[in-house]
Coordinates of C-alpha atoms in Angstrom, one line a residue:
M1 CA 101.1 104.2 -7.4
A2 CA 99.9 103.5 -10.9
R3 CA 99.9 99.7 -10.4
D4 CA 98.2 100.0 -7.0
L5 CA 95.4 102.2 -8.5
L6 CA 95.0 99.8 -11.4
N7 CA 94.6 96.9 -9.0
I8 CA 92.0 98.8 -7.0
I9 CA 89.8 99.9 -9.9
T10 CA 89.9 96.6 -11.9
R11 CA 88.7 94.5 -9.0
Y12 CA 85.3 96.1 -9.2
H13 CA 82.4 95.3 -11.6
R14 CA 81.8 99.0 -12.4
I15 CA 78.5 98.9 -14.2
Q16 CA 76.7 102.3 -14.2
G17 CA 74.1 102.3 -11.4
S18 CA 75.8 99.5 -9.4
K19 CA 77.2 99.4 -5.8
E20 CA 80.5 98.2 -7.1
L21 CA 81.0 101.4 -9.3
N22 CA 80.3 103.4 -6.2
L23 CA 82.7 101.4 -4.1
A24 CA 85.4 101.9 -6.7
V25 CA 84.8 105.7 -6.7
E26 CA 84.8 105.8 -2.9
E27 CA 88.1 103.8 -2.7
L28 CA 89.7 106.1 -5.2
K29 CA 88.6 109.0 -3.1
E30 CA 90.3 107.5 -0.1
V31 CA 93.5 107.1 -1.9
L32 CA 93.5 110.6 -3.4
D33 CA 92.5 112.1 0.0
G34 CA 95.4 110.3 1.6
A35 CA 97.7 111.7 -1.1
G36 CA 96.8 115.2 -0.1
L37 CA 94.2 116.0 -2.7
S38 CA 90.9 117.8 -1.9
T39 CA 88.1 115.7 -3.3
R40 CA 84.3 115.6 -3.2
L41 CA 81.7 113.2 -4.3
L42 CA 78.8 114.0 -6.6
K43 CA 75.6 111.9 -6.1
I44 CA 73.4 111.6 -9.1
A45 CA 69.8 110.4 -8.7
P46 CA 69.1 107.3 -10.8
G47 CA 66.5 107.2 -13.6
G48 CA 65.0 109.9 -15.6
M49 CA 66.4 112.2 -18.2
K50 CA 68.8 115.1 -18.5
G51 CA 68.8 117.0 -21.7
Y52 CA 68.7 114.3 -24.4
M53 CA 70.2 111.5 -22.4
E54 CA 68.7 108.9 -20.1
I55 CA 70.2 108.3 -16.6
P56 CA 70.5 104.6 -15.7
D57 CA 68.5 103.2 -12.8
G58 CA 70.3 101.4 -10.0
W59 CA 71.2 97.8 -10.7
N60 CA 73.4 95.1 -9.2
L61 CA 74.4 91.7 -10.3
K62 CA 74.7 89.2 -7.5
S63 CA 75.5 85.9 -9.4
A64 CA 74.8 84.1 -12.6
Y65 CA 75.5 80.9 -14.4
L66 CA 74.8 79.5 -17.9
E67 CA 75.0 75.9 -19.1
F68 CA 74.6 74.1 -22.4
K69 CA 73.8 70.4 -22.6
V70 CA 73.2 67.8 -25.2
G71 CA 71.4 65.0 -23.4
N72 CA 73.2 64.6 -20.1
T73 CA 76.5 65.9 -21.5
V74 CA 77.5 69.4 -20.6
I75 CA 79.2 71.0 -23.6
E76 CA 79.9 74.4 -22.2
K77 CA 79.2 76.4 -19.0
F78 CA 79.9 79.9 -17.6
H79 CA 79.7 81.6 -14.2
S80 CA 79.7 85.3 -13.6
K81 CA 82.5 85.0 -11.0
D82 CA 84.8 83.9 -13.9
Y83 CA 83.1 85.8 -16.7
P84 CA 81.9 89.2 -15.2
T85 CA 80.4 90.2 -18.6
L86 CA 78.2 87.2 -18.8
V87 CA 75.0 89.1 -18.0
A88 CA 73.9 92.1 -20.0
A89 CA 74.1 95.2 -17.8
H90 CA 70.7 95.9 -16.2
S91 CA 69.1 92.6 -17.4
P92 CA 66.1 91.5 -15.3
P93 CA 66.7 88.4 -13.1
G94 CA 65.4 85.0 -13.9
E95 CA 66.1 81.3 -14.2
G96 CA 65.0 78.3 -16.2
C97 CA 65.9 75.7 -18.8
G98 CA 64.8 75.6 -22.4
E99 CA 65.7 74.4 -25.9
L100 CA 68.0 76.6 -27.9
S101 CA 66.9 78.1 -31.2
I102 CA 68.7 80.3 -33.7
C103 CA 67.3 83.7 -34.6
T104 CA 66.8 83.9 -38.4
D105 CA 65.0 86.2 -40.8
E106 CA 62.1 83.7 -40.8
K107 CA 61.9 83.0 -37.1
C108 CA 63.2 84.6 -34.0
E109 CA 61.4 83.2 -31.0
G110 CA 61.5 80.3 -28.5
D111 CA 62.4 79.5 -24.9
V112 CA 66.1 80.4 -25.6
V113 CA 67.1 82.4 -28.7
L114 CA 70.6 83.0 -30.0
A115 CA 70.9 86.3 -31.7
K116 CA 73.2 89.2 -32.6
G117 CA 72.5 92.9 -33.0
Y118 CA 71.5 96.0 -31.0
V119 CA 70.9 94.4 -27.6
Y120 CA 68.1 96.9 -26.6
D121 CA 66.3 96.1 -29.8
L122 CA 66.7 92.3 -29.3
Y123 CA 65.3 92.7 -25.8
K124 CA 62.3 94.6 -27.0
T125 CA 61.4 92.5 -30.0
I126 CA 62.4 88.8 -29.4
D127 CA 59.8 86.6 -27.7
A128 CA 61.9 84.4 -25.4
K129 CA 62.7 83.7 -21.8
L130 CA 66.4 83.9 -22.4
I131 CA 68.2 85.9 -25.2
L132 CA 71.8 84.8 -25.8
V133 CA 73.8 87.6 -27.5
Y134 CA 77.0 87.2 -29.4
D135 CA 79.1 89.9 -31.2
P136 CA 81.3 89.1 -34.2
K137 CA 83.1 92.4 -33.7
R138 CA 84.5 91.4 -30.3
F139 CA 87.4 89.1 -29.6
R140 CA 86.0 85.7 -30.6
D141 CA 87.1 83.8 -27.5
A142 CA 85.9 86.4 -25.0
V143 CA 82.5 87.1 -23.4
P144 CA 81.3 90.4 -24.8
Y145 CA 79.9 93.3 -22.7
T146 CA 76.5 94.5 -23.6
G147 CA 74.2 96.9 -21.8
L148 CA 70.4 97.2 -21.7
F149 CA 70.2 100.1 -19.3
I150 CA 66.4 99.8 -19.2
S151 CA 64.1 101.9 -17.0
R152 CA 61.9 100.2 -14.3
N153 CA 58.8 100.3 -16.5
E154 CA 60.7 98.4 -19.2
V155 CA 61.4 95.4 -17.1
L156 CA 60.1 92.2 -18.7
D157 CA 60.0 88.5 -17.8
K158 CA 63.1 87.7 -19.9
V159 CA 66.9 87.6 -19.3
V160 CA 69.7 88.7 -21.6
M161 CA 73.1 87.0 -21.4
N162 CA 76.3 87.1 -23.5
I163 CA 78.4 84.4 -24.9
P164 CA 81.7 84.3 -27.0
Y165 CA 81.5 84.3 -30.7
T166 CA 83.3 80.9 -30.8
T167 CA 80.6 79.4 -28.6
A168 CA 77.9 80.9 -30.9
L169 CA 79.6 79.5 -34.0
R170 CA 79.9 76.1 -32.4
L171 CA 76.2 76.0 -31.4
Q172 CA 75.1 77.2 -34.8
S173 CA 77.2 74.5 -36.5
M174 CA 75.8 71.8 -34.4
L175 CA 72.2 72.7 -35.2
I176 CA 72.9 73.2 -38.9
E177 CA 74.6 69.8 -39.2
N178 CA 71.9 68.1 -37.3
P179 CA 68.6 70.1 -37.2
A180 CA 67.0 67.4 -35.1
L181 CA 69.6 67.9 -32.3
K182 CA 68.2 69.3 -29.1
V183 CA 70.5 71.7 -27.2
T184 CA 69.2 72.4 -23.7
V185 CA 70.2 75.7 -22.0
C186 CA 69.9 76.2 -18.3
W187 CA 70.5 79.6 -16.6
K188 CA 70.1 81.6 -13.5
V189 CA 70.6 85.3 -13.1
E190 CA 70.3 86.9 -9.6
S191 CA 70.1 90.7 -10.2
E192 CA 68.3 93.5 -8.5
Y193 CA 67.2 97.1 -9.2
S194 CA 67.8 99.8 -6.6
D195 CA 67.3 103.4 -5.9
E196 CA 71.0 104.0 -4.9
G197 CA 72.5 107.1 -6.2
I198 CA 75.3 107.1 -8.8
L199 CA 78.6 108.5 -7.6
A200 CA 81.2 110.6 -9.4
L201 CA 84.4 112.2 -8.0
V202 CA 85.8 115.6 -8.5
A203 CA 89.2 117.0 -7.3
C204 CA 90.1 120.7 -7.8
N205 CA 93.1 122.7 -6.7
T206 CA 91.3 125.9 -7.6
D207 CA 87.9 127.4 -8.1
E208 CA 89.0 128.7 -11.5
P209 CA 90.5 125.8 -13.4
A210 CA 92.6 126.3 -16.5
V211 CA 92.2 122.7 -17.5
L212 CA 89.6 120.0 -16.6
Y213 CA 90.8 116.4 -16.9
T214 CA 88.0 113.9 -17.4
S215 CA 88.0 110.1 -17.4
H216 CA 85.1 107.7 -17.1
I217 CA 85.7 105.1 -14.3
C218 CA 82.7 102.9 -15.1
H219 CA 82.6 99.6 -17.2
P220 CA 82.6 96.0 -16.4
K221 CA 85.3 94.1 -14.5
P222 CA 88.1 94.1 -15.2
G223 CA 87.9 97.0 -17.6
A224 CA 91.6 97.7 -17.5
H225 CA 92.2 99.5 -20.8
D226 CA 88.6 100.7 -20.8
N227 CA 88.9 102.7 -18.6
A228 CA 90.9 102.0 -15.5
S229 CA 93.8 103.3 -17.6
G230 CA 92.4 106.8 -18.2
S231 CA 91.2 107.0 -14.6
V232 CA 94.7 106.2 -13.3
A233 CA 96.4 108.6 -15.7
N234 CA 94.0 111.3 -14.4
A235 CA 94.9 110.4 -10.8
L236 CA 98.6 110.6 -11.6
I237 CA 98.2 114.0 -13.1
A238 CA 96.2 115.3 -10.1
F239 CA 98.7 113.8 -7.7
T240 CA 101.6 115.4 -9.5
L241 CA 100.0 118.8 -9.5
A242 CA 99.0 118.5 -5.8
N243 CA 102.7 117.8 -4.9
S244 CA 104.4 120.1 -7.4
K245 CA 106.5 123.2 -6.7
N246 CA 105.1 126.6 -7.7
S247 CA 106.9 126.6 -11.0
A248 CA 105.2 123.4 -12.1
Y249 CA 101.7 124.2 -10.8
F250 CA 98.7 125.2 -12.9
P251 CA 95.1 125.4 -11.8
S252 CA 93.1 122.3 -12.7
C253 CA 90.1 120.1 -11.9
H254 CA 89.9 116.4 -12.3
A255 CA 86.7 114.3 -12.7
W256 CA 86.1 110.6 -12.5
V257 CA 82.7 109.9 -13.8
P258 CA 80.3 107.3 -15.0
E259 CA 80.5 107.9 -18.8
Y260 CA 78.1 110.6 -19.9
T261 CA 75.9 110.1 -16.9
G262 CA 78.4 111.9 -14.6
T263 CA 79.8 114.3 -17.2
I264 CA 76.4 116.0 -18.0
F265 CA 76.3 117.2 -14.3
L266 CA 79.8 118.6 -14.2
K267 CA 78.8 122.1 -15.3
K268 CA 76.8 122.6 -12.1
A269 CA 79.4 120.8 -10.0
L270 CA 82.3 123.2 -10.9
K271 CA 82.2 126.7 -9.5
N272 CA 83.6 128.1 -12.8
P273 CA 83.9 126.4 -16.2
P274 CA 87.5 125.4 -17.3
K275 CA 89.3 127.1 -20.1
A276 CA 90.0 123.7 -21.7
V277 CA 89.3 120.0 -21.3
V278 CA 91.5 116.9 -21.8
N279 CA 89.5 113.6 -21.8
L280 CA 91.4 110.4 -21.1
D281 CA 89.6 107.3 -22.4
M282 CA 91.6 104.0 -23.1
V283 CA 95.2 105.0 -22.9
G284 CA 98.6 103.5 -21.8
S285 CA 98.2 100.1 -23.4
N286 CA 100.8 97.6 -24.6
Q287 CA 100.2 98.3 -28.2
G288 CA 101.7 95.0 -29.2
I289 CA 98.9 93.3 -27.3
T290 CA 95.9 95.6 -28.0
G291 CA 96.8 96.5 -31.6
S292 CA 96.0 100.1 -30.6
T293 CA 97.1 103.5 -32.0
L294 CA 97.0 106.5 -29.7
N295 CA 94.5 108.9 -31.2
I296 CA 94.6 112.7 -30.5
V297 CA 90.9 113.2 -31.2
L298 CA 90.3 116.7 -32.3
P299 CA 87.2 118.8 -31.7
P300 CA 85.0 119.5 -34.8
L301 CA 86.9 121.8 -37.2
I302 CA 83.9 124.2 -37.1
M303 CA 85.2 125.1 -33.6
D304 CA 88.2 127.1 -32.7
S305 CA 90.7 125.2 -30.5
T306 CA 94.0 125.9 -28.8
I307 CA 94.1 122.8 -26.6
A308 CA 94.3 120.4 -29.6
P309 CA 97.6 121.9 -31.0
Y310 CA 99.1 121.7 -27.6
A311 CA 97.9 118.1 -27.2
Y312 CA 99.6 117.0 -30.4
F313 CA 102.8 118.9 -29.6
A314 CA 103.0 117.3 -26.1
V315 CA 102.6 113.8 -27.5
K316 CA 105.4 114.4 -29.9
Y317 CA 107.6 115.9 -27.2
V318 CA 107.0 113.0 -24.7
M319 CA 106.6 110.0 -27.0
D320 CA 109.2 110.5 -29.8
T321 CA 111.6 108.2 -27.9
A322 CA 112.9 106.1 -30.8
S323 CA 115.6 107.1 -33.2
S324 CA 116.4 106.8 -36.9
F325 CA 119.8 105.4 -38.1
G326 CA 120.9 109.0 -38.3
G327 CA 119.8 109.8 -34.8
F328 CA 116.5 111.7 -35.7
K329 CA 113.8 111.3 -33.0
L330 CA 110.9 109.1 -34.1
P331 CA 107.7 107.9 -32.4
G332 CA 108.3 105.2 -29.8
V333 CA 104.6 104.3 -30.0
R334 CA 101.9 104.6 -32.7
Y335 CA 100.1 107.8 -32.5
S336 CA 98.1 110.1 -34.9
I337 CA 95.6 112.9 -34.9
T338 CA 92.1 111.9 -35.9
P339 CA 89.0 113.9 -36.8
Y340 CA 86.3 114.4 -34.2
T341 CA 84.6 111.1 -33.3
A342 CA 81.8 110.8 -30.8
G343 CA 81.7 108.1 -28.1
S344 CA 83.1 109.5 -24.9
D345 CA 82.8 112.4 -22.4
H346 CA 84.5 114.9 -24.7
D347 CA 81.2 115.0 -26.6
V348 CA 79.5 116.7 -23.6
T349 CA 82.1 119.4 -23.1
I350 CA 82.3 120.1 -26.8
G351 CA 78.6 120.6 -26.8
W352 CA 79.0 123.2 -24.1
G353 CA 81.6 125.1 -26.1
W354 CA 84.5 124.1 -23.9
D355 CA 87.8 123.7 -25.8
S356 CA 88.2 119.9 -25.6
V357 CA 90.5 117.2 -26.9
M358 CA 90.6 113.5 -26.2
Y359 CA 93.5 111.0 -25.9
N360 CA 92.1 107.6 -26.9
E361 CA 93.7 104.3 -28.1
W362 CA 91.9 102.5 -30.8
P363 CA 91.3 99.8 -31.8
S364 CA 91.7 97.6 -28.7
K365 CA 91.8 93.8 -29.1
Y366 CA 89.8 92.9 -26.0
Y367 CA 87.5 96.0 -26.0
H368 CA 84.2 95.4 -24.1
T369 CA 85.0 91.9 -23.1
N370 CA 85.9 90.0 -19.9
M371 CA 89.5 89.8 -21.3
D372 CA 90.3 93.5 -21.0
G373 CA 92.7 92.8 -18.1
L374 CA 95.8 94.4 -16.6
S375 CA 98.0 92.4 -19.0
T376 CA 96.8 94.7 -21.8
L377 CA 98.5 97.7 -20.2
S378 CA 102.0 99.1 -20.2
I379 CA 103.0 101.1 -17.1
T380 CA 105.6 102.9 -19.2
S381 CA 103.0 103.9 -21.7
L382 CA 100.6 104.9 -19.0
I383 CA 103.1 107.2 -17.4
Q384 CA 104.0 108.6 -20.8
I385 CA 100.4 109.6 -21.6
S386 CA 100.1 111.0 -18.1
L387 CA 103.2 113.2 -18.7
A388 CA 101.9 114.2 -22.1
S389 CA 98.5 115.2 -20.7
L390 CA 100.2 117.1 -17.9
L391 CA 102.4 118.9 -20.4
T392 CA 99.4 119.7 -22.5
G393 CA 97.8 121.5 -19.6
S394 CA 100.9 123.2 -18.5
L395 CA 101.7 124.6 -22.0
Y396 CA 98.1 125.7 -22.4
Y397 CA 98.1 127.5 -19.0
Q398 CA 101.5 129.2 -19.8
R399 CA 100.3 130.1 -23.3
F400 CA 103.6 128.8 -24.5
K401 CA 104.3 130.3 -27.9
T402 CA 100.6 130.1 -28.6
D403 CA 100.6 131.9 -32.0
Q404 CA 103.5 129.7 -33.3
V405 CA 102.1 126.5 -32.0
R406 CA 98.7 127.2 -33.5
A407 CA 100.2 128.3 -36.8
R408 CA 102.5 125.2 -37.1
F409 CA 99.6 122.9 -36.2
K410 CA 97.4 124.6 -38.8
E411 CA 100.1 123.8 -41.4
Y412 CA 100.4 120.3 -40.2
L413 CA 96.6 119.8 -40.3
K414 CA 96.5 121.1 -43.9
A415 CA 99.2 118.7 -44.9
W416 CA 97.6 115.8 -43.1
Y417 CA 94.3 116.4 -44.8
G418 CA 96.0 116.9 -48.1
I419 CA 97.7 113.4 -47.9
E420 CA 94.4 111.8 -46.7
S421 CA 92.6 113.4 -49.7
L422 CA 95.1 111.8 -52.1
K423 CA 94.6 108.4 -50.4
T424 CA 90.8 108.5 -50.2
G425 CA 89.9 110.6 -53.2
V426 CA 87.6 112.8 -51.1
N427 CA 87.3 116.4 -52.2
L428 CA 88.3 118.6 -49.3
T429 CA 87.5 122.1 -50.6
L430 CA 85.2 123.1 -47.7
V431 CA 87.6 121.7 -45.1
G432 CA 90.6 123.4 -46.7
N433 CA 88.8 126.7 -46.7
L434 CA 87.8 126.1 -43.0
I435 CA 91.4 125.4 -41.9
E436 CA 92.7 128.5 -43.7
S437 CA 90.0 130.9 -42.4
E438 CA 88.7 131.7 -39.0
R439 CA 86.6 128.9 -37.5
L440 CA 82.9 129.2 -37.7
L441 CA 82.4 128.9 -33.9
T442 CA 84.4 130.8 -31.4
L443 CA 84.4 129.4 -27.9
D444 CA 83.0 132.5 -26.2
K445 CA 80.0 132.7 -28.6
I446 CA 78.6 129.2 -28.9
N447 CA 75.0 128.4 -28.4
E448 CA 75.3 125.4 -26.1
L449 CA 73.9 121.9 -26.6
E450 CA 72.7 120.7 -23.2
T451 CA 73.7 117.1 -23.9
P452 CA 74.5 115.0 -27.0
I453 CA 71.5 113.2 -28.6
S454 CA 71.5 109.6 -27.3
F455 CA 70.9 106.9 -29.9
R456 CA 68.5 105.2 -27.4
L457 CA 66.3 108.3 -27.7
L458 CA 66.5 108.2 -31.5
Y459 CA 65.6 104.5 -31.4
K460 CA 62.3 105.5 -29.7
K461 CA 61.6 108.2 -32.3
I462 CA 62.2 106.6 -35.7
D463 CA 61.2 103.5 -37.6
R464 CA 63.0 100.4 -36.3
D465 CA 64.3 99.2 -39.7
T466 CA 65.6 102.7 -40.4
F467 CA 67.4 102.8 -37.1
L468 CA 69.1 99.4 -37.5
R469 CA 70.3 100.5 -40.9
L470 CA 71.5 103.8 -39.5
R471 CA 73.6 102.1 -36.9
E472 CA 75.7 100.5 -39.7
I473 CA 76.5 103.7 -41.5
R474 CA 80.0 104.9 -40.7
G475 CA 80.0 108.3 -39.0
A476 CA 76.2 108.5 -38.5
N477 CA 76.4 108.5 -34.7
T478 CA 79.0 111.2 -34.6
Y479 CA 77.0 113.4 -37.1
L480 CA 73.6 113.0 -35.5
S481 CA 74.5 112.9 -31.8
L482 CA 76.6 116.1 -31.7
Y483 CA 78.1 117.5 -34.9
A484 CA 74.8 118.3 -36.7
P485 CA 72.8 119.5 -33.6
L486 CA 75.6 121.8 -32.4
G487 CA 76.2 123.2 -35.9
Y488 CA 72.4 123.7 -36.4
K489 CA 72.0 125.5 -33.1
N490 CA 74.8 127.9 -34.2
G491 CA 73.6 128.5 -37.8
V492 CA 76.4 126.6 -39.6
E493 CA 75.5 125.8 -43.2
N494 CA 76.5 122.9 -45.4
L495 CA 76.7 120.7 -42.3
M496 CA 76.5 117.3 -44.0
E497 CA 79.1 118.2 -46.6
L498 CA 81.4 119.7 -44.0
F499 CA 81.2 116.6 -41.9
K500 CA 81.8 114.2 -44.7
Q501 CA 84.9 116.1 -45.8
E502 CA 86.2 116.5 -42.3
N503 CA 85.8 112.7 -41.6
L504 CA 86.9 111.7 -45.1
I505 CA 83.5 109.9 -45.7
T506 CA 81.7 109.2 -48.9
W507 CA 78.1 108.2 -48.1
T508 CA 75.9 106.7 -50.8
K509 CA 72.7 108.4 -51.8
N510 CA 70.6 105.9 -49.9
E511 CA 72.7 106.4 -46.8
E512 CA 72.3 110.2 -47.0
I513 CA 68.5 109.7 -47.3
I514 CA 68.5 107.6 -44.1
I515 CA 70.7 110.1 -42.3
N516 CA 68.6 113.1 -43.4
S517 CA 65.4 111.3 -42.4
A518 CA 66.8 110.8 -38.9
W519 CA 68.2 114.4 -38.8
S520 CA 64.7 115.8 -39.7
I521 CA 63.2 114.0 -36.7
I522 CA 66.0 115.2 -34.4
K523 CA 65.6 118.8 -35.6
D524 CA 61.8 118.9 -35.6
E525 CA 60.9 116.7 -32.6
I526 CA 63.9 116.5 -30.3
L527 CA 65.6 119.9 -30.6
K528 CA 62.4 121.9 -31.1

């Protein structure tokens, strides 16, 4: 079943707002219905805002090609049927030919401009018919995935396409070695905007779920690790519970959503809120290929959590499959706890005060590229994380030795931070006190944050240069999008120092000034 579901999902180009995302959701629904699950579709109207997040418009890519020539010699060419990530998501259509120029500090304009950076900013600020984007942080031989996700009133007469880092380096080298050389670029992008609704899928075996399992099903083709893997793990868990005997059953809901876009509507979609949430995002890889480590991503330490200790315990129970020379059980895969990090659907449910944990593998060699294929996954690992997630929910529902599990995990957390403090030199006085004492936020008394703060919204509120510097500061997104807003709404003091200690970060004075400047705007203009 796992292989079949992976094949189904990865054959679609699942960009948010696209027909193919909806087709993937509908086909998954058919499979789950056929397996005996009770499912229903959620339809989200495209465009507009909810809370502090923008909802994408409808958009479909029909076809695209890109060609580089010197004289009559074609030096490189790409087509979207072979490179699904060739066109930036939600790029306007267009076609033409023009001379290539390189974006520099002195000049960043021309018919065709090669550039790197925040793609929405490049689209807004570069005067060109075609913007070619490369990303040194992605696998150098792959075409990276980027997304504009512009609204209808932001559509301009320009196209944004992506090329591999190796191609960008080759083009730059050619023009540096011979400034008089003319590289001609021809392109054609057939895309369209639509008013089609965006689909999400929910399956519940009860009206009062103990645990909600979430996984985003969007992202470009093939998108195997990110996130067909989490979507299939979620389906395996749902299928197992639907076919379990009474002793193995626990009440649950399962959601397959466009990332953030679908999750922010789940509260209204569920008849009752869950007691806990397990988010599955990029799991079950062949770690020898992806270079990943399985992260058990904790909620912020200012919040009380019971699901997180169970999540760690379940992973140890399922994945300690290797042995020492003396026969002691050891991890069969790489895994570790990690402090709260923003970037997936757990951000939304944490903001609502729902006890949430995420299983996520990071880094991932082919992340956000056309090479994120099925070969990056391990069926064995995918089944193991499904079992661990299932066990997490079962233990939570049974309240299996709750006091002991929480106490032992608390001791482990203290030891983990103690060792990390020795490694990093970060003083952890506040975090140590927080772990020892009652958490500042109890789950039944949290003032909710409707949605996290999107960085797109922040881009529109603050100075451009400040924003671009902000993007490069480690932890700034996590702090500003959820940690600080949620803490602020609940009267938590010393938020910045708590966050730095929790995430083992040492910001420079200048970085703190930039972050505090952005936080002031969020607090005074966005959260007001």
